[in-house]
Coordinates of C-alpha atoms in Angstrom, one line a residue:
M208 CA -0.1 0.0 0.0
A209 CA 1.5 3.4 -1.0
K210 CA 1.9 5.9 2.0
K211 CA 0.7 9.2 1.9
L212 CA 3.2 12.0 1.5
V213 CA 2.8 14.8 4.2
K214 CA 4.0 18.2 3.1
F215 CA 5.7 20.2 6.1
M216 CA 7.1 23.9 6.1
C217 CA 10.3 24.0 8.1
T218 CA 9.4 26.8 10.5
A219 CA 13.2 26.8 12.3
F220 CA 14.2 30.2 10.8
R221 CA 11.0 32.4 11.6
D222 CA 8.7 30.7 14.3
G223 CA 11.5 28.8 15.7
F224 CA 13.7 31.9 16.3
Q225 CA 10.5 33.8 17.7
S226 CA 9.8 30.9 20.0
V227 CA 13.4 30.1 21.4
Y228 CA 15.2 33.6 21.1
G229 CA 12.5 36.1 21.1
A230 CA 13.0 36.5 17.5
R231 CA 16.5 38.2 17.9
V232 CA 18.9 36.4 15.6
F233 CA 21.3 37.9 13.3
T234 CA 21.1 37.4 9.4
K235 CA 24.6 36.2 8.8
D236 CA 24.3 33.9 11.8
F237 CA 21.9 31.5 10.4
M238 CA 22.2 31.6 6.6
P239 CA 24.6 28.4 6.5
A240 CA 21.7 26.5 8.6
V241 CA 19.4 27.7 5.6
E242 CA 21.8 26.5 2.9
A243 CA 22.2 23.0 4.9
A244 CA 18.3 22.4 5.0
R245 CA 18.2 23.3 1.4
D246 CA 20.8 20.9 0.7
A247 CA 18.9 18.3 2.9
G248 CA 16.1 18.4 0.4
I249 CA 13.8 21.1 2.0
D250 CA 12.2 23.5 -0.1
W251 CA 9.3 25.1 1.8
F252 CA 10.6 27.7 4.5
E253 CA 8.8 30.0 6.9
A254 CA 11.1 33.1 6.1
G255 CA 9.9 36.2 7.6
G256 CA 6.9 38.1 8.6
G257 CA 5.3 37.9 12.0
A258 CA 7.7 39.2 15.1
R259 CA 10.8 38.6 12.4
F260 CA 9.7 41.7 10.8
Q261 CA 9.8 44.3 13.7
S262 CA 12.7 42.5 15.8
L263 CA 15.1 43.1 13.1
Y264 CA 14.7 46.8 13.8
F265 CA 13.9 46.9 17.4
Y266 CA 16.9 44.2 18.3
C267 CA 19.3 43.4 15.5
N268 CA 19.7 46.7 13.9
E269 CA 19.2 44.9 10.3
D270 CA 16.7 45.5 7.6
A271 CA 14.1 43.1 7.3
F272 CA 13.7 43.4 3.7
D273 CA 17.5 42.7 3.2
M274 CA 17.2 39.6 5.3
M275 CA 14.3 38.3 2.9
D276 CA 16.2 39.2 -0.1
T277 CA 19.4 36.9 1.6
F278 CA 17.1 34.0 2.4
R279 CA 15.8 34.0 -1.2
K280 CA 19.2 33.9 -2.6
V281 CA 20.4 31.4 -0.2
A282 CA 17.3 29.0 -0.4
G283 CA 17.2 29.3 -4.4
P284 CA 14.7 30.5 -6.9
N285 CA 12.2 27.5 -6.5
A286 CA 11.8 27.4 -2.8
N287 CA 8.4 28.2 -1.3
L288 CA 9.2 31.1 1.0
Q289 CA 6.3 31.7 3.3
T290 CA 5.6 34.7 5.7
L291 CA 3.2 35.4 8.6
A292 CA 0.4 38.3 8.6
R293 CA -1.7 39.2 11.2
G294 CA -4.9 40.3 8.7
A295 CA -5.3 44.1 9.3
N296 CA -2.3 44.3 11.7
V297 CA -0.1 42.8 8.9
V298 CA 3.3 42.7 10.7
G299 CA 2.9 44.9 13.7
L300 CA 0.9 44.9 16.9
D301 CA -1.4 47.9 15.6
S302 CA -4.1 47.4 13.1
Q303 CA -3.5 49.6 9.7
P304 CA -5.6 51.4 7.1
R305 CA -6.1 49.6 3.6
D306 CA -3.0 51.7 1.9
V307 CA -0.7 50.2 4.3
I308 CA -2.2 46.7 4.2
D309 CA -1.9 46.9 0.4
L310 CA 1.6 48.4 0.5
H311 CA 2.7 45.1 2.9
A312 CA 1.6 42.5 0.1
K313 CA 3.4 44.4 -2.5
M314 CA 6.7 44.7 -0.6
F315 CA 6.9 41.1 0.4
K316 CA 6.4 40.0 -3.0
K317 CA 9.2 42.3 -4.3
H318 CA 11.6 41.0 -1.8
G319 CA 11.1 37.2 -3.0
M320 CA 8.3 35.7 -0.8
T321 CA 6.1 33.1 -2.4
T322 CA 3.2 32.7 0.0
I323 CA 1.7 34.7 2.9
R324 CA 0.0 33.0 5.7
N325 CA -2.8 35.1 6.8
F326 CA -4.7 35.4 10.3
D327 CA -6.8 37.1 12.4
A328 CA -6.7 36.5 16.2
L329 CA -10.2 37.4 16.6
N330 CA -11.5 35.2 13.8
D331 CA -13.3 38.3 12.4
V332 CA -13.3 37.7 8.8
N333 CA -13.6 41.4 8.1
N334 CA -10.0 41.5 9.0
L335 CA -9.2 39.0 6.3
I336 CA -10.8 40.6 3.4
D337 CA -8.6 43.5 2.2
S338 CA -5.4 41.6 3.3
G339 CA -6.6 38.4 1.5
R340 CA -7.2 40.5 -1.8
S341 CA -4.0 42.5 -1.6
I342 CA -2.0 39.5 -1.3
V343 CA -3.3 37.6 -4.3
E344 CA -3.4 40.7 -6.3
A345 CA 0.3 41.1 -5.8
G346 CA 0.8 37.9 -7.1
L347 CA 1.7 35.9 -3.9
K348 CA -0.2 32.8 -2.6
H349 CA -2.6 33.5 0.0
Q350 CA -2.7 30.9 3.0
V351 CA -6.1 32.0 4.7
S352 CA -6.1 31.0 8.5
V353 CA -8.7 30.0 11.2
T354 CA -7.1 30.4 14.5
M355 CA -7.3 27.9 17.3
M356 CA -6.8 27.3 21.1
E357 CA -8.1 25.4 23.8
L358 CA -10.1 27.5 26.4
P359 CA -9.4 27.5 29.9
P360 CA -10.7 24.5 31.9
S361 CA -14.3 25.0 32.9
C362 CA -14.8 27.8 30.2
S363 CA -17.1 27.7 27.4
G364 CA -18.5 30.0 24.6
A365 CA -16.2 29.8 21.6
H366 CA -13.3 27.5 20.1
D367 CA -15.3 24.4 19.4
V368 CA -15.8 22.6 16.1
E369 CA -18.8 24.6 15.3
F370 CA -17.1 28.0 16.0
Y371 CA -14.4 27.1 13.4
K372 CA -16.9 25.8 10.8
K373 CA -18.6 29.3 11.2
T374 CA -15.3 31.1 10.7
L375 CA -14.4 29.1 7.6
Q376 CA -17.8 29.4 6.3
D377 CA -17.5 33.0 6.7
I378 CA -14.5 33.2 4.8
L379 CA -16.0 31.2 2.0
D380 CA -19.3 33.6 2.1
A381 CA -16.9 36.6 2.2
N382 CA -15.2 35.5 -1.3
I383 CA -11.9 36.0 0.1
P384 CA -9.3 34.6 -2.6
F385 CA -7.0 32.1 -1.2
D386 CA -4.8 29.0 -2.1
S387 CA -4.8 26.9 1.0
V388 CA -6.1 26.9 4.5
C389 CA -4.4 26.8 7.9
F390 CA -5.6 26.2 11.1
K391 CA -3.3 28.0 13.3
D392 CA -2.9 26.6 17.0
A393 CA 0.0 29.2 18.4
S394 CA -0.4 28.1 22.0
G395 CA -0.4 24.0 21.1
T396 CA -3.6 23.6 23.5
S397 CA -6.2 22.4 21.2
V398 CA -7.0 18.7 22.4
P399 CA -6.0 16.3 19.7
S400 CA -9.6 14.9 19.6
K401 CA -10.8 18.5 18.7
V402 CA -8.0 18.8 16.1
Y403 CA -9.2 15.6 14.4
E404 CA -12.8 16.8 14.2
T405 CA -12.1 20.1 12.9
M406 CA -9.9 18.8 10.0
K407 CA -12.7 16.4 9.1
M408 CA -15.3 19.4 9.1
A409 CA -12.7 21.6 7.2
R410 CA -12.3 18.6 4.7
E411 CA -16.2 18.1 3.9
L412 CA -16.9 21.9 3.6
L413 CA -13.5 22.6 1.5
G414 CA -13.6 19.4 -0.8
K415 CA -11.0 17.1 -1.8
D416 CA -8.6 19.4 -3.4
V417 CA -7.9 22.4 -1.0
M418 CA -4.5 22.1 0.8
I419 CA -5.1 22.0 4.6
N420 CA -2.3 22.9 6.8
F421 CA -2.3 22.4 10.6
H422 CA 0.2 24.6 12.7
S423 CA 0.6 23.9 16.3
H424 CA 3.4 23.9 19.0
E425 CA 4.9 21.5 21.5
T426 CA 4.4 23.9 24.3
A427 CA 1.7 21.9 26.4
G428 CA 3.3 18.7 25.1
I429 CA 0.8 17.4 22.8
G430 CA 1.8 19.0 19.5
A431 CA 3.0 15.6 17.9
L432 CA 0.0 13.9 18.9
G433 CA -2.2 16.8 17.5
Y434 CA -0.3 16.6 14.4
R435 CA -1.5 12.9 13.9
A436 CA -4.9 14.0 14.7
A437 CA -4.9 16.5 12.4
L438 CA -3.4 13.9 9.6
D439 CA -5.9 11.3 10.4
G440 CA -8.7 14.0 10.0
G441 CA -7.7 14.9 6.4
A442 CA -5.1 17.7 6.8
D443 CA -2.2 17.5 3.9
A444 CA 0.4 19.6 5.5
I445 CA 1.9 20.4 9.0
D446 CA 4.8 22.8 10.2
L447 CA 8.1 21.2 11.7
S448 CA 11.4 22.8 13.1
M449 CA 14.9 21.8 13.4
T450 CA 16.8 21.6 16.5
P451 CA 17.9 23.7 18.6
A452 CA 14.8 25.5 17.3
S453 CA 12.3 22.6 18.0
G454 CA 10.3 21.2 20.6
G455 CA 9.2 23.1 24.0
T456 CA 7.7 26.4 22.8
C457 CA 8.4 25.4 19.0
Q458 CA 7.1 23.2 16.9
P459 CA 7.9 19.3 17.0
D460 CA 11.2 18.3 15.2
I461 CA 11.4 17.0 11.8
L462 CA 12.9 13.9 12.9
T463 CA 10.7 13.7 16.0
M464 CA 7.6 13.4 13.7
W465 CA 9.4 11.3 11.3
H466 CA 10.1 8.9 14.1
A467 CA 6.4 9.3 15.4
L468 CA 5.1 8.3 12.1
R469 CA 7.2 5.4 11.1
G470 CA 5.2 2.3 10.8
T471 CA 2.0 4.3 9.8
E472 CA 0.7 5.2 6.3
Y473 CA 2.1 8.6 6.4
D474 CA 5.7 9.6 4.9
L475 CA 7.4 13.0 5.4
G476 CA 9.6 12.0 2.2
I477 CA 12.8 13.1 3.8
D478 CA 16.3 11.3 4.1
P479 CA 16.6 11.5 7.9
D480 CA 20.4 11.4 7.7
K481 CA 20.6 14.5 5.6
I482 CA 18.1 16.3 8.1
R483 CA 20.4 15.1 10.8
A484 CA 23.5 16.7 9.3
A485 CA 21.4 19.8 8.7
E486 CA 20.6 20.2 12.2
E487 CA 24.2 19.8 13.2
V488 CA 24.9 22.8 11.0
F489 CA 22.1 24.7 12.7
K490 CA 23.4 23.7 16.1
D491 CA 26.8 25.1 15.5
C492 CA 25.1 28.3 13.8
M493 CA 23.4 28.9 17.3
K494 CA 26.1 27.8 19.7
D495 CA 26.5 31.5 20.7
Y496 CA 22.9 32.1 21.6
P497 CA 21.6 31.2 25.2
D498 CA 19.4 28.3 25.6
N499 CA 16.3 30.0 27.7
P500 CA 15.0 27.1 29.8
E501 CA 11.4 28.2 29.4
A502 CA 11.8 27.8 25.9
K503 CA 12.9 24.1 25.8
A504 CA 10.3 22.8 28.3
V505 CA 6.6 21.2 28.2
E506 CA 4.4 23.5 30.5
P507 CA 1.4 21.6 31.7
L508 CA -0.2 24.7 33.1
I509 CA -0.4 26.3 29.6
P510 CA -3.9 25.2 29.1
W511 CA -5.2 27.3 31.9
S512 CA -3.1 30.3 30.6
P513 CA -2.8 29.7 26.9
M514 CA 0.4 31.8 26.2
P515 CA 1.9 30.9 22.6
G516 CA 5.4 29.6 22.2
G517 CA 6.3 32.3 20.0
A518 CA 5.0 35.1 22.4
L519 CA 6.2 33.5 25.6
T520 CA 9.9 33.9 25.1
A521 CA 9.4 37.3 23.5
N522 CA 8.0 38.3 26.9
T523 CA 10.6 36.6 29.1
E524 CA 13.1 38.2 26.9
M525 CA 11.7 41.4 27.6
L526 CA 11.0 40.8 31.4
R527 CA 14.9 39.8 31.3
D528 CA 15.9 43.3 29.6
N529 CA 13.9 44.9 32.4
G530 CA 15.0 43.0 35.4
L531 CA 11.5 41.8 36.1
M532 CA 12.0 38.1 35.4
D533 CA 10.9 37.2 38.8
K534 CA 7.3 38.4 37.7
Y535 CA 7.3 35.6 35.2
E536 CA 5.0 33.0 37.0
D537 CA 2.7 35.6 38.5
C538 CA 2.0 37.0 35.1
I539 CA 1.3 33.6 33.6
K540 CA -1.1 32.7 36.4
A541 CA -2.6 35.9 36.1
M542 CA -3.3 35.5 32.5
S543 CA -6.2 33.1 32.8
E544 CA -8.7 35.8 34.3
V545 CA -7.8 38.3 31.7
V546 CA -8.6 35.6 28.8
V547 CA -11.8 34.7 30.2
K548 CA -12.8 38.5 30.7
G549 CA -11.4 39.7 27.5
G550 CA -13.8 37.8 25.2
F551 CA -11.9 34.7 24.2
G552 CA -9.7 36.1 21.1
T553 CA -7.1 33.4 20.3
S554 CA -4.1 33.5 22.3
V555 CA -2.0 34.6 19.1
T556 CA -0.3 37.6 18.3
P557 CA -1.2 40.6 18.7
V558 CA -4.0 39.4 21.4
S559 CA -1.7 37.0 23.0
Q560 CA 0.6 40.0 23.9
F561 CA -2.5 42.2 25.0
Y562 CA -3.4 39.2 27.3
F563 CA 0.1 39.2 28.7
Q564 CA 0.7 43.1 28.8
Q565 CA -2.8 43.2 30.9
A566 CA -1.7 40.2 33.2
F567 CA 1.5 42.0 33.9
N568 CA -0.3 45.3 34.6
N569 CA -2.6 43.5 37.0
V570 CA 0.5 42.2 38.6
M571 CA 2.6 45.4 38.7
F572 CA -0.1 47.8 39.5
G573 CA -3.0 45.8 41.0
P574 CA -5.8 43.8 39.3
W575 CA -7.3 45.8 36.8
E576 CA -5.9 49.2 38.2
K577 CA -4.2 50.1 34.7
I578 CA -5.9 49.1 31.6
A579 CA -3.2 48.2 28.9
D580 CA -3.9 50.1 25.8
G581 CA -4.2 47.2 23.2
Y582 CA -6.2 45.1 25.6
G583 CA -8.5 47.8 26.3
K584 CA -9.0 48.8 22.6
M585 CA -9.7 44.9 21.8
V586 CA -12.3 44.7 24.5
L587 CA -14.1 48.0 23.0
G588 CA -14.2 46.3 19.4
Y589 CA -11.3 48.4 18.0
F590 CA -9.5 45.3 16.7
G591 CA -12.9 43.7 15.5
K592 CA -15.4 41.2 17.1
T593 CA -14.3 39.2 20.0
P594 CA -15.7 35.5 19.7
V595 CA -17.9 36.1 22.7
A596 CA -18.9 39.4 24.5
P597 CA -16.3 40.7 27.0
D598 CA -17.1 40.9 30.5
P599 CA -19.5 44.1 30.5
E600 CA -17.7 45.5 33.6
I601 CA -14.4 45.3 32.0
V602 CA -15.8 46.9 28.9
K603 CA -17.1 49.9 31.0
L604 CA -13.5 49.8 32.8
C605 CA -11.6 50.1 29.4
S606 CA -14.0 52.7 28.2
K607 CA -13.3 55.1 31.2
Q608 CA -9.6 54.4 31.6
L609 CA -9.0 54.9 27.5
G610 CA -11.5 57.5 27.0
L611 CA -13.0 55.6 24.1
E612 CA -16.5 54.5 23.5
P613 CA -17.1 50.8 22.3
T614 CA -17.6 50.4 18.7
T615 CA -18.9 47.7 16.0
E616 CA -17.1 49.9 13.2
K617 CA -14.7 47.8 11.1
P618 CA -11.1 48.5 12.2
V619 CA -9.8 49.2 8.6
D620 CA -12.7 51.9 8.3
I621 CA -11.5 53.3 11.6
N622 CA -7.8 53.3 10.4
D623 CA -8.5 54.8 6.8
K624 CA -10.1 58.0 8.7
D625 CA -7.1 58.1 11.2
P626 CA -4.9 61.0 10.0
N627 CA -1.9 59.6 12.1
K628 CA -2.3 56.0 10.4
G629 CA -1.4 55.5 6.7
L630 CA 1.0 56.3 4.0
D631 CA 1.0 60.0 4.2
A632 CA 1.4 59.7 7.9
A633 CA 4.5 57.6 7.3
K634 CA 6.2 60.0 5.0
K635 CA 5.4 62.9 7.2
M636 CA 7.3 60.9 10.1
L637 CA 10.1 60.5 7.7
T638 CA 10.5 64.0 6.8
D639 CA 10.0 65.2 10.0
A640 CA 12.9 63.2 11.0
G641 CA 14.8 64.7 8.1
I642 CA 15.1 61.4 6.1
S643 CA 14.7 62.3 2.5
D644 CA 14.4 58.9 1.0
L645 CA 10.8 58.0 0.7
S646 CA 11.1 54.9 -1.0
D647 CA 8.3 52.3 -0.4
E648 CA 10.5 50.4 2.1
N649 CA 11.1 53.0 4.2
V650 CA 7.4 54.3 4.4
F651 CA 6.4 51.0 5.2
I652 CA 9.1 50.5 7.9
A653 CA 7.8 53.9 9.1
A654 CA 4.3 52.9 9.1
T655 CA 4.7 49.5 11.1
C656 CA 7.7 50.4 13.4
K657 CA 7.0 53.9 14.1
E658 CA 9.7 55.7 16.4
K659 CA 11.8 52.5 16.2
G660 CA 11.8 52.3 12.6
I661 CA 12.8 55.9 12.6
A662 CA 15.8 55.3 14.7
F663 CA 16.9 52.6 12.5
L664 CA 16.7 54.7 9.6
K665 CA 18.5 57.2 11.2
G666 CA 21.3 54.9 12.3
E667 CA 20.3 55.6 15.8
A668 CA 19.2 51.9 16.5
T669 CA 20.8 49.9 19.2
V670 CA 21.4 46.2 19.3
G671 CA 19.5 44.0 22.1
V672 CA 20.9 40.5 21.0
R673 CA 22.2 38.1 23.8
K674 CA 25.0 36.0 22.6
I675 CA 26.9 34.1 25.6
S676 CA 30.2 34.2 23.8
K677 CA 30.7 38.0 23.6
K678 CA 31.6 39.9 26.7
D679 CA 29.1 42.4 26.6
K680 CA 26.0 40.1 25.7
T681 CA 25.0 42.3 22.9
A682 CA 27.0 40.8 19.9
A683 CA 29.1 43.9 19.1
A684 CA 31.7 43.3 16.6
P685 CA 35.0 42.2 18.1
A686 CA 37.6 45.3 18.0
A687 CA 40.2 45.4 15.3
A688 CA 44.1 45.4 16.0
G689 CA 44.6 48.8 17.5
E690 CA 41.2 49.1 19.1
E691 CA 40.1 49.3 22.5
G692 CA 36.7 48.1 23.0
Y693 CA 34.5 49.5 26.2
T694 CA 30.7 49.0 27.1
V695 CA 29.7 52.3 28.5
T696 CA 26.4 52.5 30.3
V697 CA 24.9 55.9 30.6
N698 CA 21.5 56.3 33.0
G699 CA 20.8 52.6 32.1
K700 CA 21.5 52.6 28.3
A701 CA 24.7 50.7 26.8
Y702 CA 26.8 52.3 24.5
E703 CA 29.4 50.0 22.4
V704 CA 32.4 51.9 22.2
L705 CA 35.4 51.0 20.2
V706 CA 38.7 53.6 20.3
N707 CA 41.4 53.9 18.0
G708 CA 43.6 56.8 18.3
G709 CA 41.8 59.8 17.5
S710 CA 38.4 58.2 16.4
A711 CA 35.9 56.1 18.2
T712 CA 33.1 54.0 17.1
I713 CA 29.9 54.4 19.0
N714 CA 27.1 52.0 18.4
G715 CA 28.3 51.6 15.0
K716 CA 28.7 55.3 14.0
N717 CA 32.3 57.1 13.6
Y718 CA 33.4 60.1 15.5
S719 CA 36.5 62.1 15.8
I720 CA 37.5 62.3 19.4
D721 CA 40.1 64.3 21.6
V722 CA 40.8 63.3 24.9
K723 CA 42.4 65.2 27.6
E724 CA 43.1 65.0 31.4
G725 CA 40.7 67.0 33.5
V726 CA 37.2 68.5 33.3
S727 CA 36.5 71.7 31.4
G728 CA 34.1 73.8 33.6
A729 CA 32.5 75.2 30.6
H730 CA 31.0 72.0 29.4
S731 CA 30.1 70.6 32.8
V732 CA 26.5 69.0 33.1
P733 CA 24.3 70.2 36.0
A734 CA 23.1 67.5 38.1
A735 CA 19.7 66.1 37.1
G736 CA 17.0 67.9 38.9
A737 CA 18.9 71.0 39.0
G738 CA 16.7 73.8 39.4
A739 CA 14.1 71.8 41.4
S740 CA 13.2 73.5 45.0
A741 CA 11.6 72.1 48.2
D742 CA 8.2 72.9 46.8
S743 CA 9.1 70.5 43.6
T744 CA 7.5 67.3 43.1
T745 CA 9.7 64.7 41.3
I746 CA 8.0 62.2 39.0
N747 CA 9.6 58.7 39.3
S748 CA 9.1 55.8 36.9
P749 CA 6.7 53.5 37.6
L750 CA 8.4 50.6 36.1
P751 CA 11.6 49.9 34.0
G752 CA 11.6 50.4 30.5
A753 CA 13.0 53.2 27.8
V754 CA 11.9 56.6 27.0
I755 CA 10.4 56.9 23.6
R756 CA 9.4 60.5 23.6
V757 CA 9.7 63.5 25.8
T758 CA 6.8 66.0 25.2
A759 CA 7.4 68.4 27.8
S760 CA 10.2 70.9 28.2
V761 CA 11.9 72.6 31.3
G762 CA 9.8 75.7 32.0
D763 CA 6.6 74.6 30.5
S764 CA 3.4 75.3 32.6
V765 CA 1.5 72.0 32.8
S766 CA -1.8 71.1 34.4
E767 CA -2.5 67.8 36.4
G768 CA -2.8 64.7 34.1
D769 CA -0.7 66.3 31.1
E770 CA 1.7 64.2 29.4
I771 CA 5.3 64.6 30.5
L772 CA 7.0 62.0 28.7
V773 CA 6.3 58.4 27.4
I774 CA 8.1 55.1 28.1
E775 CA 7.9 51.8 26.8
A776 CA 7.8 48.6 28.5
M777 CA 6.7 44.9 27.2
K778 CA 5.7 46.4 24.0
M779 CA 3.6 48.9 25.7
E780 CA 3.6 52.6 25.6
T781 CA 3.3 54.3 29.3
P782 CA 2.6 58.0 29.4
I783 CA 3.9 59.6 32.2
K784 CA 1.7 62.4 33.4
A785 CA 2.1 65.3 35.7
P786 CA 0.7 64.4 39.3
C787 CA 0.0 68.2 39.8
S788 CA -0.1 71.3 38.2
G789 CA 3.0 73.5 38.2
T790 CA 6.0 74.5 36.0
V791 CA 8.2 71.8 34.8
T792 CA 11.7 72.4 36.5
A793 CA 13.6 69.4 35.5
I794 CA 13.7 66.6 32.7
S795 CA 16.2 63.9 34.0
V796 CA 16.0 61.6 30.9
G797 CA 16.0 61.7 27.2
A798 CA 14.5 59.8 24.1
G799 CA 16.0 56.4 24.0
D800 CA 17.4 56.3 27.7
K801 CA 16.8 53.0 29.3
I802 CA 15.2 53.5 33.2
T803 CA 14.9 51.6 36.1
A804 CA 11.6 51.4 38.4
G805 CA 11.4 54.4 40.8
Q806 CA 14.0 56.3 38.7
A807 CA 13.6 60.2 38.7
L808 CA 12.1 61.2 35.4
A809 CA 11.1 64.8 35.7
S810 CA 10.3 67.5 38.7
I811 CA 7.4 70.1 38.6
N812 CA 7.6 73.1 40.8

């Protein structure tokens, strides 16, 4: 009896990176592994999108479009290179207007991609209509998605086979063009029996010719079992990864699944010895990157707080950045209530991030004392319709804290009317920053990455990649002969300094320098807070993070509640507001500065 060939996409270089390393991996470090995987016979790769777009600008000081170009060159002209898109959010956490959604598809086609997997975390089909059409019109293959998870035990109201059937039927009724369908379980929590029944339902609804792809993670320990259930139910394809970015928070390993299918009617069509050799190359490529223990473990509690593998390590990396890793378990425990009261959107980006941000706030500030912007907007309908109605008391609380009324308007329609979103707003950001190159790439970077994208384009981005073989843990280039290397930390912000005679390279930029003994009084800097008096009120940071904007100046008259500056922590913008009316007498930090909890930020007299 002939065996059924199971198609698989290798996720190691996108979802694998996101799930193990928080998506913080340099392009040059892993391309030898792509080449080895290609030589082992793999021709379907996940090659970008998702968190591997913003992370390159935020942490790697690299251009995601350059990375995609390099991936195409190494993988070869015939490889199916697939990326991940979040419906109306494309490759960011915030939703976008139609012109940015359209540019996303055109740019990814231009830079060598073949297929875009397109999903909406709320399973609101309205968020897939414009993005799906743009993908197909750009000449790309569209893999439309239904997002899955298991509800926390004892909960009901969505995420059963009938809910997924309705979502799939809504996609068909909306006439969204697609080439294949993916059922995407980013938390790996869907029980195998439900996976089996969902695949059977989808096969009956779609017919025998449409390719069905099932995506899961090993986070809850049932990824491989779920894949077998999906195949038995009629799925054609699954997603697999390669060690050291497999298992745990990632997809099951190619070799693990090959072994699990031995003696069955299914065959992955691989040469296992060639895959073993490719994995050895990959392990060597990643030997300088730390293995985060939470990324390699099966977590039995995940069904109660369905944190996706790809978001779990992104969040723990940010907690480490901010010295808050001790809060991780408390945040995971707090997630269950946040999921239940938020309307049961699927725990996948950006909703998984909203869940974690709200859980983080509940831990740091007290339960429901501070509503995270993304979570509040989701509850109020600004990202689309949640699968079930959110808790009405939480809706009232979100409305009050955010100053927004609930809405049923389509997110793309809201965004089309927002003067702060879209291509024109992005071009203004570029010109206001002194950037004259208004290429489509730069406009898209500005639209989706905002201030951090502008910092990258201006050459001001910093590196936040951990590599255990480097002394400063930031993967700075080694000093050349005759250079002395230093890591200088000023007010919590690290600067990589290479000194060579009369020149210095600081965070990759060259400067002429002249070093003399002694301090010139003419250029001495007053102490932070100078000008404050006994009548001054000091504004301290409520949590660690980084300053992204300073909106007030020394000498400004402010009223209680006016914004003084904005800090970012855990991918959230937190405005720091005046606690009283008066005159700003000191601003102790600047844009880009890293700050600690309790640090003095400003003073008001």
